[in-house]
Coordinates of C-alpha atoms in Angstrom, one line a residue:
Chain A
M159 CA -1.3 -1.8 -13.1
S160 CA -2.2 -4.6 -14.9
I161 CA -0.8 -7.8 -16.1
S162 CA -0.3 -7.6 -19.7
R163 CA -1.8 -10.8 -21.7
G164 CA 0.2 -12.2 -24.8
A165 CA -0.2 -14.9 -27.1
P166 CA -3.8 -16.4 -27.8
K167 CA -5.1 -19.0 -25.8
R168 CA -4.7 -22.7 -27.2
P169 CA -7.4 -24.9 -27.1
F170 CA -6.5 -27.3 -23.8
S171 CA -7.3 -30.5 -25.8
S172 CA -4.7 -29.5 -28.3
M173 CA -2.0 -29.3 -25.9
T174 CA 0.5 -31.6 -25.7
S175 CA 0.8 -33.2 -22.2
R176 CA 4.2 -31.6 -22.2
A177 CA 2.6 -28.2 -22.6
R178 CA 0.2 -28.8 -20.0
L179 CA 2.8 -30.1 -17.6
A180 CA 4.8 -26.7 -18.2
R181 CA 1.9 -24.3 -18.1
W182 CA 1.1 -26.2 -15.0
A183 CA 4.6 -25.6 -14.0
L184 CA 4.3 -21.7 -14.6
S185 CA 1.3 -20.9 -12.9
G186 CA 0.8 -23.8 -10.3
P187 CA 3.2 -22.5 -7.5
P188 CA 2.1 -18.8 -7.6
L189 CA -1.9 -20.0 -7.8
T190 CA -1.3 -23.1 -4.7
F191 CA 0.5 -20.2 -2.4
L192 CA -2.2 -17.4 -3.0
A193 CA -5.1 -20.0 -2.9
I194 CA -3.5 -20.9 0.4
F195 CA -2.4 -17.7 1.6
F196 CA -4.9 -15.3 0.6
L197 CA -8.3 -16.6 -1.0
I198 CA -8.6 -19.4 1.7
P199 CA -8.3 -17.1 4.5
T200 CA -10.4 -14.1 3.0
L201 CA -13.2 -17.0 2.2
I202 CA -12.9 -18.2 6.1
M203 CA -13.4 -14.8 7.0
A204 CA -16.2 -14.4 4.8
L205 CA -18.0 -17.3 6.5
A206 CA -16.8 -16.5 10.2
S207 CA -18.9 -13.3 10.2
F208 CA -22.0 -15.5 10.0
G209 CA -20.7 -17.5 13.3
W210 CA -21.0 -16.8 17.1
P211 CA -18.0 -16.0 19.0
G212 CA -16.4 -19.3 20.8
R213 CA -16.7 -19.2 24.4
E214 CA -12.6 -18.2 25.1
G215 CA -12.4 -15.7 22.1
G216 CA -12.2 -16.7 18.5
F217 CA -15.2 -18.9 16.6
S218 CA -17.6 -21.3 17.7
P219 CA -18.0 -24.2 15.2
L220 CA -20.2 -23.2 12.5
W221 CA -21.4 -26.9 12.2
Y222 CA -20.7 -30.1 14.2
H223 CA -22.0 -33.5 14.1
D224 CA -23.3 -35.2 17.0
A225 CA -26.2 -38.2 17.9
A226 CA -28.8 -36.1 16.3
G227 CA -26.9 -35.4 13.3
W228 CA -25.7 -32.2 11.4
H229 CA -26.4 -29.2 13.1
F230 CA -25.8 -25.7 11.6
D231 CA -25.1 -22.6 13.4
F232 CA -25.1 -19.6 11.7
T233 CA -26.7 -16.4 12.2
L234 CA -26.8 -12.9 10.9
G235 CA -26.7 -11.3 14.0
N236 CA -23.4 -9.5 13.8
Y237 CA -24.7 -7.8 10.6
R238 CA -27.8 -7.0 12.5
D239 CA -25.8 -5.4 15.0
I240 CA -23.9 -3.6 12.8
F241 CA -26.9 -2.3 11.0
T242 CA -28.9 -1.4 14.1
L243 CA -26.3 0.2 16.7
R244 CA -25.6 3.8 15.8
L245 CA -22.1 3.5 16.7
F246 CA -21.1 1.5 13.8
L247 CA -22.8 3.3 11.5
V248 CA -21.4 6.7 12.5
L249 CA -18.2 4.9 12.4
Y250 CA -18.2 3.4 8.9
L251 CA -19.7 6.9 7.6
R252 CA -17.3 8.9 9.3
S253 CA -14.5 6.6 7.6
L254 CA -16.1 6.6 4.4
G255 CA -15.9 10.8 5.0
Y256 CA -12.4 10.4 6.2
A257 CA -11.7 8.8 2.5
L258 CA -13.7 11.1 0.3
A259 CA -12.1 14.3 1.8
T260 CA -8.2 12.6 1.8
T261 CA -9.0 11.8 -1.9
G262 CA -10.4 15.5 -2.8
F263 CA -7.5 17.0 -0.8
C264 CA -4.8 14.7 -2.5
L265 CA -6.3 15.6 -5.8
V266 CA -6.2 19.3 -5.1
G267 CA -2.7 18.8 -4.0
A268 CA -1.1 16.3 -6.5
Y269 CA -2.6 18.3 -9.9
P270 CA -0.4 21.1 -10.2
L271 CA 2.7 19.4 -9.5
S272 CA 1.8 16.1 -11.8
L273 CA 1.3 18.9 -14.4
V274 CA 4.9 20.6 -13.7
I275 CA 6.3 17.0 -13.7
A276 CA 4.6 16.1 -17.1
R277 CA 5.6 19.3 -18.8
A278 CA 9.1 19.4 -17.7
R279 CA 11.6 19.0 -19.9
V280 CA 12.6 15.3 -20.7
G281 CA 15.7 15.5 -18.6
Y282 CA 14.2 16.9 -15.2
R283 CA 11.0 14.7 -15.8
N284 CA 12.6 11.1 -13.8
L285 CA 14.9 13.4 -11.4
L286 CA 11.1 15.2 -10.4
L287 CA 9.6 11.9 -10.2
L288 CA 12.1 10.5 -8.2
L289 CA 12.0 13.2 -5.7
V290 CA 8.1 12.0 -5.5
I291 CA 9.2 8.2 -5.0
V292 CA 11.8 8.7 -2.7
P293 CA 9.4 10.1 0.7
F294 CA 7.0 7.7 -0.4
W295 CA 9.0 4.3 -0.2
S296 CA 10.5 5.7 3.4
N297 CA 9.0 3.7 5.8
F298 CA 5.2 4.1 6.4
L299 CA 5.6 4.5 10.1
I300 CA 8.2 7.1 10.2
R301 CA 6.1 9.0 7.9
I302 CA 3.4 9.1 10.3
Y303 CA 5.9 9.9 12.8
A304 CA 6.8 13.0 11.2
W305 CA 3.2 14.4 11.8
M306 CA 3.4 13.5 15.8
I307 CA 6.4 15.8 15.9
I308 CA 5.1 18.6 13.5
L309 CA 1.5 18.4 15.7
G310 CA 3.0 17.7 19.1
P311 CA 1.8 20.4 21.8
Q312 CA 5.3 21.3 22.4
A313 CA 6.2 22.2 18.9
A314 CA 6.4 25.3 17.3
L315 CA 3.2 25.2 15.0
S316 CA 0.9 23.9 18.3
R317 CA 2.7 26.7 20.0
G318 CA 2.4 29.5 17.3
I319 CA -1.3 28.7 17.1
N320 CA -2.1 28.6 20.4
A321 CA -0.4 31.6 21.2
V322 CA -2.8 33.4 18.8
L323 CA -5.5 31.4 19.7
G324 CA -5.0 32.9 23.6
L325 CA -4.7 36.4 22.2
C326 CA -8.1 36.0 20.6
G327 CA -9.6 34.9 23.9
I328 CA -9.7 31.1 22.9
R329 CA -8.7 28.2 24.6
A330 CA -6.0 26.5 23.8
V331 CA -6.2 23.3 21.0
N332 CA -4.3 20.2 20.5
L333 CA -3.5 19.7 17.1
L334 CA -2.4 16.1 18.0
F335 CA -4.8 13.6 18.7
S336 CA -7.5 14.8 16.6
P337 CA -9.5 14.7 13.6
F338 CA -7.2 17.1 11.8
A339 CA -4.3 15.2 12.8
V340 CA -5.5 12.2 11.2
M341 CA -6.6 14.1 8.0
M342 CA -3.0 15.5 7.6
G343 CA -1.7 12.2 7.9
L344 CA -4.1 10.6 5.7
V345 CA -3.0 13.1 3.3
Y346 CA 0.2 12.8 3.3
V347 CA 1.1 9.0 3.1
S348 CA -1.9 8.8 0.1
L349 CA -0.7 12.0 -1.8
P350 CA 2.2 10.0 -3.9
F351 CA -0.7 7.5 -4.7
M352 CA -2.7 10.3 -6.7
I353 CA 0.5 12.1 -8.1
L354 CA 2.2 8.9 -9.6
P355 CA -1.3 8.0 -11.3
L356 CA -2.0 11.6 -12.7
Y357 CA 1.4 12.1 -14.0
A358 CA 1.6 8.9 -15.9
N359 CA -1.6 10.2 -17.8
L360 CA -0.7 13.8 -18.4
E361 CA 2.7 12.9 -19.6
K362 CA 0.9 10.9 -22.5
H363 CA -1.1 14.0 -23.6
D364 CA -0.5 15.5 -26.9
P365 CA 0.8 19.3 -26.8
A366 CA -0.5 19.7 -30.4
L367 CA -3.9 20.1 -28.3
L368 CA -3.2 22.8 -26.2
E369 CA -2.0 24.7 -29.1
A370 CA -4.7 24.0 -31.3
A371 CA -6.8 25.3 -28.7
R372 CA -5.0 28.4 -28.0
D373 CA -4.9 29.2 -31.8
L374 CA -8.3 29.1 -31.5
G375 CA -8.6 31.2 -29.2
A376 CA -8.8 29.5 -26.2
S377 CA -7.6 31.4 -22.4
A378 CA -5.2 29.2 -20.4
W379 CA -8.2 28.7 -18.1
S380 CA -10.4 27.4 -20.7
C381 CA -7.5 25.3 -22.5
F382 CA -7.2 23.3 -18.9
W383 CA -10.9 23.0 -18.3
R384 CA -11.8 22.1 -21.5
V385 CA -9.1 20.2 -23.0
T386 CA -6.1 18.9 -20.1
F387 CA -8.6 17.9 -17.5
P388 CA -10.9 15.7 -19.2
L389 CA -7.9 14.3 -20.9
S390 CA -7.2 13.4 -17.6
V391 CA -10.1 11.9 -16.2
P392 CA -8.6 8.1 -16.4
G393 CA -5.8 9.3 -14.1
V394 CA -7.9 10.9 -11.8
I395 CA -9.8 8.3 -11.3
A396 CA -7.2 5.8 -10.9
G397 CA -5.4 7.7 -8.5
A398 CA -9.0 8.4 -6.5
T399 CA -9.2 4.7 -6.3
L400 CA -5.3 4.2 -4.8
V401 CA -6.0 6.8 -2.3
F402 CA -9.7 6.2 -1.5
V403 CA -9.2 2.0 -0.4
P404 CA -6.4 2.6 1.7
A405 CA -7.8 5.4 3.3
L406 CA -11.2 3.7 4.1
G407 CA -9.6 1.0 5.9
A408 CA -6.3 2.8 7.3
F409 CA -5.4 1.8 10.9
A410 CA -2.1 2.8 11.5
V411 CA -2.7 6.5 10.8
P412 CA -5.4 7.2 13.1
D413 CA -4.1 4.7 15.8
I414 CA -1.0 6.8 16.3
L415 CA -2.5 10.0 15.2
G416 CA -6.0 10.1 16.2
G417 CA -6.0 9.5 19.8
T418 CA -10.0 8.9 20.7
R419 CA -11.5 11.5 19.2
G420 CA -9.8 10.0 15.6
I421 CA -11.0 6.3 15.7
M422 CA -11.7 4.8 12.2
I423 CA -13.4 1.5 11.5
G424 CA -10.0 0.2 11.0
N425 CA -9.5 0.4 14.8
V426 CA -12.2 -1.0 15.9
I427 CA -11.6 -4.1 13.6
E428 CA -8.2 -4.2 15.3
M429 CA -10.1 -3.8 19.1
E430 CA -12.7 -6.6 17.9
F431 CA -9.8 -8.9 16.9
L432 CA -7.0 -8.3 19.7
Q433 CA -8.8 -7.0 22.7
A434 CA -12.2 -8.0 22.7
R435 CA -12.0 -11.1 21.1
D436 CA -15.1 -11.2 19.4
W437 CA -13.8 -12.4 16.1
P438 CA -17.2 -13.1 13.8
F439 CA -18.4 -9.4 14.8
G440 CA -14.7 -8.6 13.5
A441 CA -15.1 -10.5 10.6
A442 CA -18.7 -8.9 9.5
L443 CA -17.2 -5.4 10.2
S444 CA -14.2 -6.2 8.0
I445 CA -16.4 -8.3 5.1
I446 CA -18.4 -4.5 4.8
L447 CA -15.3 -2.6 5.1
T448 CA -13.9 -4.7 1.8
I449 CA -17.6 -4.5 0.0
L450 CA -17.2 -0.9 0.5
A451 CA -13.7 -0.6 -0.8
L452 CA -14.8 -3.0 -3.7
G453 CA -17.7 -0.8 -4.5
A454 CA -15.6 1.9 -4.4
T455 CA -13.4 0.3 -7.1
G456 CA -16.5 -0.6 -9.1
I457 CA -17.3 2.6 -9.1
A458 CA -14.3 3.6 -10.6
A459 CA -14.0 1.0 -13.0
W460 CA -17.3 2.2 -14.1
A461 CA -16.8 6.2 -14.2
A462 CA -13.8 5.5 -16.1
R463 CA -15.5 3.4 -18.9
R464 CA -17.8 6.5 -19.0
G465 CA -15.6 8.8 -19.0
I466 CA -13.4 7.2 -21.9
K467 CA -16.9 6.8 -24.0
A468 CA -17.8 10.5 -22.9
Y469 CA -14.4 11.8 -24.1
G470 CA -13.4 9.1 -26.1
Chain B
M75 CA 2.4 34.1 -16.8
A76 CA 0.9 35.0 -13.6
R77 CA -0.8 31.7 -14.0
R78 CA 2.5 29.4 -14.7
A79 CA 4.1 31.3 -11.9
A80 CA 1.2 30.1 -9.7
L81 CA 1.0 26.5 -11.4
Y82 CA 5.5 26.2 -10.0
A83 CA 4.6 27.6 -7.0
A84 CA 1.8 25.0 -6.2
A85 CA 4.3 22.0 -7.2
L86 CA 6.9 23.6 -4.7
V87 CA 4.6 23.9 -2.0
A88 CA 3.9 19.8 -2.5
Y89 CA 7.2 18.9 -2.8
A90 CA 7.7 20.8 0.4
F91 CA 4.6 19.2 2.0
L92 CA 6.5 16.0 1.1
Y93 CA 9.9 16.9 2.2
V94 CA 9.5 19.2 5.6
P95 CA 8.2 16.4 7.7
L96 CA 10.8 13.9 6.7
V97 CA 13.4 16.6 7.2
I98 CA 12.3 17.5 10.4
V99 CA 12.2 13.5 11.3
V100 CA 16.5 13.6 10.2
L101 CA 16.9 16.9 12.2
F102 CA 15.5 16.0 15.4
S103 CA 17.5 12.8 15.3
F104 CA 20.6 15.0 15.8
S105 CA 19.4 17.3 18.9
A106 CA 20.5 17.1 22.4
S107 CA 16.8 17.3 24.2
H108 CA 15.1 14.4 25.1
L109 CA 11.8 14.9 24.0
G110 CA 11.5 14.1 20.2
T111 CA 10.1 17.6 19.2
R112 CA 12.0 20.3 21.0
W113 CA 15.5 21.4 19.6
A114 CA 18.4 21.8 22.1
G115 CA 21.7 21.6 20.3
F116 CA 23.9 19.4 18.2
T117 CA 24.7 15.5 19.8
L118 CA 25.3 11.9 17.9
H119 CA 23.9 10.8 21.1
W120 CA 21.0 9.0 20.1
Y121 CA 23.1 7.4 17.1
R122 CA 24.9 5.5 19.9
V123 CA 21.9 4.6 22.0
L124 CA 20.7 2.8 18.8
L125 CA 24.0 1.1 18.4
H126 CA 23.7 -0.2 22.0
D127 CA 19.9 -1.2 21.9
A128 CA 19.4 -4.7 21.8
A129 CA 16.3 -5.1 21.1
M130 CA 15.9 -3.0 18.1
L131 CA 19.0 -4.5 16.8
H132 CA 17.4 -7.7 17.4
A133 CA 14.4 -6.3 15.5
A134 CA 16.0 -5.1 12.7
W135 CA 17.6 -8.3 12.3
N136 CA 14.4 -9.7 12.0
S137 CA 13.0 -7.2 9.7
V138 CA 16.4 -8.2 7.5
I139 CA 15.5 -12.1 7.4
I140 CA 11.9 -11.6 6.9
A141 CA 12.3 -9.3 4.0
L142 CA 15.0 -11.6 2.3
A143 CA 13.1 -14.6 2.8
A144 CA 9.9 -13.1 2.1
S145 CA 11.6 -11.1 -1.4
L146 CA 13.0 -14.1 -2.9
A147 CA 10.2 -16.3 -2.6
A148 CA 8.2 -13.5 -4.0
T149 CA 10.5 -13.3 -6.9
V150 CA 10.0 -16.7 -7.7
F151 CA 6.3 -16.6 -7.6
G152 CA 6.0 -13.3 -9.0
T153 CA 8.6 -14.2 -12.1
L154 CA 6.5 -17.2 -12.7
A155 CA 2.9 -15.6 -12.6
A156 CA 3.9 -13.2 -14.9
L157 CA 5.6 -15.8 -17.4
A158 CA 2.4 -17.5 -17.0
T159 CA 0.0 -14.7 -17.4
R160 CA 1.8 -13.6 -20.6
K161 CA 2.4 -17.3 -22.2
Y162 CA -1.1 -18.7 -21.3
R163 CA -3.4 -15.8 -21.2
L164 CA -5.0 -17.0 -18.1
R165 CA -8.2 -15.4 -16.2
F166 CA -8.2 -16.1 -13.0
L167 CA -4.2 -16.1 -11.9
P168 CA -3.7 -12.5 -12.6
V169 CA -6.8 -11.7 -10.7
L170 CA -5.6 -13.6 -7.7
V171 CA -1.6 -11.9 -7.9
L172 CA -3.3 -8.3 -8.0
A173 CA -6.2 -9.0 -5.6
P174 CA -4.5 -8.1 -2.5
L175 CA -2.9 -5.1 -3.5
S176 CA -6.7 -4.0 -3.7
T177 CA -8.1 -5.3 -0.5
P178 CA -7.5 -3.1 2.9
D179 CA -4.2 -4.2 4.7
I180 CA -6.3 -5.0 8.0
L181 CA -8.4 -7.5 6.6
Q182 CA -5.4 -9.4 5.0
G183 CA -3.9 -8.8 8.6
V184 CA -6.8 -10.5 10.4
S185 CA -7.7 -13.0 8.0
L186 CA -4.1 -14.2 8.0
L187 CA -3.9 -14.2 11.9
V188 CA -7.8 -16.1 12.0
F189 CA -6.2 -18.5 9.6
F190 CA -3.0 -19.0 11.3
V191 CA -4.4 -19.4 14.9
L192 CA -7.1 -21.8 13.5
L193 CA -4.5 -24.0 11.5
N194 CA -2.6 -23.7 15.0
V195 CA 0.5 -22.3 13.8
T196 CA 2.6 -20.7 15.9
L197 CA 2.8 -17.1 15.4
G198 CA 6.2 -15.8 15.0
L199 CA 8.9 -15.2 12.0
K200 CA 7.4 -18.2 9.9
S201 CA 3.8 -16.4 10.2
V202 CA 5.3 -13.2 9.1
M203 CA 7.2 -14.2 6.2
L204 CA 4.3 -16.4 4.8
A205 CA 2.1 -13.2 4.8
H206 CA 4.4 -11.0 3.2
I207 CA 5.2 -13.4 0.5
S208 CA 1.4 -13.0 0.1
F209 CA 1.6 -9.5 -0.9
C210 CA 4.8 -9.1 -1.9
I211 CA 4.2 -11.5 -5.1
A212 CA 2.1 -8.7 -6.7
Y213 CA 4.5 -6.3 -6.7
V214 CA 7.1 -8.5 -8.5
A215 CA 4.7 -10.1 -11.0
I216 CA 3.7 -5.9 -12.3
V217 CA 7.3 -5.2 -12.5
V218 CA 8.2 -8.3 -14.3
S219 CA 5.0 -7.8 -16.7
S220 CA 6.0 -4.6 -17.4
R221 CA 10.0 -6.0 -18.6
L222 CA 8.0 -8.8 -20.7
A223 CA 5.6 -6.8 -22.6
G224 CA 8.2 -4.5 -23.7
M225 CA 10.1 -7.6 -24.6
D226 CA 10.7 -8.1 -28.7
P227 CA 9.4 -11.9 -29.2
S228 CA 11.0 -12.3 -32.2
L229 CA 14.4 -12.6 -30.3
V230 CA 12.8 -16.1 -28.8
E231 CA 11.3 -17.1 -31.9
A232 CA 14.9 -16.8 -33.7
A233 CA 16.1 -18.9 -31.0
R234 CA 13.8 -21.4 -32.1
D235 CA 14.2 -21.2 -35.3
L236 CA 17.9 -21.5 -34.9
G237 CA 17.3 -24.5 -33.3
A238 CA 17.1 -23.8 -29.6
S239 CA 14.7 -26.0 -27.1
P240 CA 12.0 -24.1 -25.5
W241 CA 14.0 -24.2 -22.3
K242 CA 16.9 -23.3 -24.0
G243 CA 15.2 -20.4 -25.3
F244 CA 13.9 -19.3 -22.4
W245 CA 17.3 -19.8 -20.3
L246 CA 19.4 -17.7 -23.3
I247 CA 17.0 -15.5 -24.5
T248 CA 14.4 -14.3 -22.0
L249 CA 15.8 -15.1 -18.8
P250 CA 18.8 -12.7 -19.3
L251 CA 16.5 -10.1 -20.9
L252 CA 14.4 -10.2 -18.2
A253 CA 16.9 -10.3 -15.2
P254 CA 17.0 -6.3 -14.7
G255 CA 13.0 -6.3 -14.3
I256 CA 13.5 -9.6 -11.8
M257 CA 16.0 -7.8 -10.0
A258 CA 14.0 -4.6 -9.7
G259 CA 10.8 -6.6 -8.8
G260 CA 12.7 -8.5 -5.8
L261 CA 14.3 -5.2 -4.2
L262 CA 10.6 -3.3 -4.5
A263 CA 9.4 -6.8 -2.8
F264 CA 12.2 -6.1 -0.3
T265 CA 11.2 -3.0 0.4
M266 CA 7.6 -3.3 0.8
S267 CA 8.3 -6.2 3.6
I268 CA 10.7 -4.3 5.2
D269 CA 8.7 -1.3 5.3
D270 CA 5.3 -3.7 6.5
F271 CA 3.6 -2.4 9.4
V272 CA -0.2 -3.6 9.5
I273 CA 0.0 -7.1 8.3
T274 CA 3.1 -7.8 10.7
F275 CA 1.4 -6.5 13.4
F276 CA -1.4 -9.1 12.9
T277 CA 0.9 -11.8 12.2
A278 CA 3.6 -11.9 14.4
G279 CA 2.2 -12.6 17.9
A280 CA 3.4 -11.7 21.1
G281 CA 7.1 -12.7 20.7
T282 CA 8.8 -11.4 17.7
T283 CA 9.3 -7.9 16.7
T284 CA 10.4 -6.5 13.5
L285 CA 11.8 -3.0 12.6
P286 CA 8.2 -1.2 12.3
L287 CA 6.8 -3.0 15.5
R288 CA 9.7 -1.8 17.4
I289 CA 9.3 1.7 15.9
Y290 CA 5.5 1.2 16.8
T291 CA 6.2 0.5 20.1
M292 CA 8.8 3.5 21.0
I293 CA 6.2 6.0 19.2
K294 CA 3.2 4.7 21.4
V295 CA 5.1 4.1 24.8
A296 CA 7.8 6.3 25.1
V297 CA 9.2 8.6 22.3
T298 CA 13.1 9.5 22.3
P299 CA 15.1 10.8 19.6
E300 CA 16.6 7.3 18.8
V301 CA 13.3 6.8 17.0
N302 CA 14.8 9.6 14.8
A303 CA 17.9 8.2 14.7
V304 CA 16.7 4.7 13.4
S305 CA 14.3 6.8 11.2
T306 CA 16.8 8.6 9.3
L307 CA 18.9 5.2 8.8
L308 CA 16.1 3.6 7.2
M309 CA 15.5 6.4 5.0
A310 CA 19.1 6.7 3.9
S311 CA 18.8 2.7 3.0
T312 CA 15.6 3.5 0.9
L313 CA 17.1 6.1 -0.8
V314 CA 19.7 3.3 -1.8
L315 CA 17.1 1.1 -2.8
V316 CA 15.3 3.6 -4.8
L317 CA 17.7 4.8 -6.7
S318 CA 19.1 0.8 -7.4
I319 CA 15.9 0.1 -9.0
S320 CA 15.3 3.3 -11.0
K321 CA 18.8 2.2 -12.4
L322 CA 17.8 -1.3 -13.0
A323 CA 14.2 -1.0 -14.1
P324 CA 13.1 3.1 -14.9
Q325 CA 9.9 1.8 -16.5
A326 CA 9.4 0.2 -13.1
L327 CA 9.2 2.9 -10.8
K328 CA 6.5 4.9 -13.5
G329 CA 3.7 2.3 -13.8
M330 CA 4.1 1.8 -10.0
G331 CA 3.0 2.7 -6.8

């Protein structure tokens, strides 16, 4: 997913004023809009994370002016609290765990499907791909709600499992409102994010490479591990990033399927903003979440570069 | 051969995993039971309930208005961004355009909430529209860019050589060639907007509901198969949208999540 770059940039000074005007007419509106409604709000969050909560929610001012001059009222307290209270560290670790596990399950689940689509006859490929895209674009909440039905205590799955557990003399379990339900929901909503980039990569592989490997006596297994998989690493990395980042910041899935046992950092951020109304603390929590997400994206970009070097 | 069979079986399982939950949702929309999770004979009752649920219809109306406004604005901004990036090889603009896709939804939601509250903007339809435009621009820009990348620059050059002004070249050559990409981008933005829950949840305020917010309330408070009925109708409309996008810009579906 990148925006293609075209003609080489002309030196600014040599541009006529008309060309400059055209340039601003094109890039100005989206630039201004996103600066106001994306960049500035994000920067406000970053600043606010160093502030104190206001008396009735919101923020207390970061700086003010009175007879004695300017006062700056910054604090590192929000970050100190996050790193010293075990509760929040545990929540971050748990969210990281969920996101990692989701990425792993999605990789295992998506790989065979992507491979089958990529190796299908050209006429079928678009249909098979469309079959992945349709559920992906169905409403996000509906896809989570579906798991509420499947895992609900009245549903066949729960009753079946509990009947078996009952025979073994084990107490009945509640599948819904559990970490298990959160895992299922996360994998379900994330799976297409892994399938699509993997497919895009696998589709480009030259079948001659596999034929050559087979002619040289490689088994199907070593063909896969020594030809297909190494070549697909960029696709795996792209998919992993697309799965990991949203899963890390998930809010709706744990909120609907997790109950109190399946809470993630996204839910705590929501509570800080809408219930506890400690905005600076919520801001600090979201800034750390964003740093973790950016870190993961950075690691992925680094791994992709290394992967290209290694198998280049 | 056994390996190939195993591969197909694994792919089949993955497809089943994708579809079984949705099929269950659709199936239970026709169930006579009050619980969304038990089957008790066929009925269209929940669709009738849906038709008379004023709150739900109002929420759906809000969703459509927001999605129309947001996708129109995002189509203009996103197309401009794609054209500018291609023509002037900008550095900062593409980063800013794509950044919302790689920041967690929840951060965008809460930061816009804070932003609107600090500016004393009343939360409601307008704040949701503005929020939706900001994350929809990226989708339009990606689709239009992929269309631009596949376009033959010699066509515009030929028009210019034949004496067309830059504006005429754009109006008569670039824009018509780009039109399917712009349409597809707009439809994608519409889908993303009408589907959005998290960012809407934070920017809608107390008085405004959209379809996803209404569904959320029903799921959290009192689930009836009415949720299944509205879900089924939504899925049917998504299907129509996806099919039209795949007709307009087959390439757009591949590169896109």
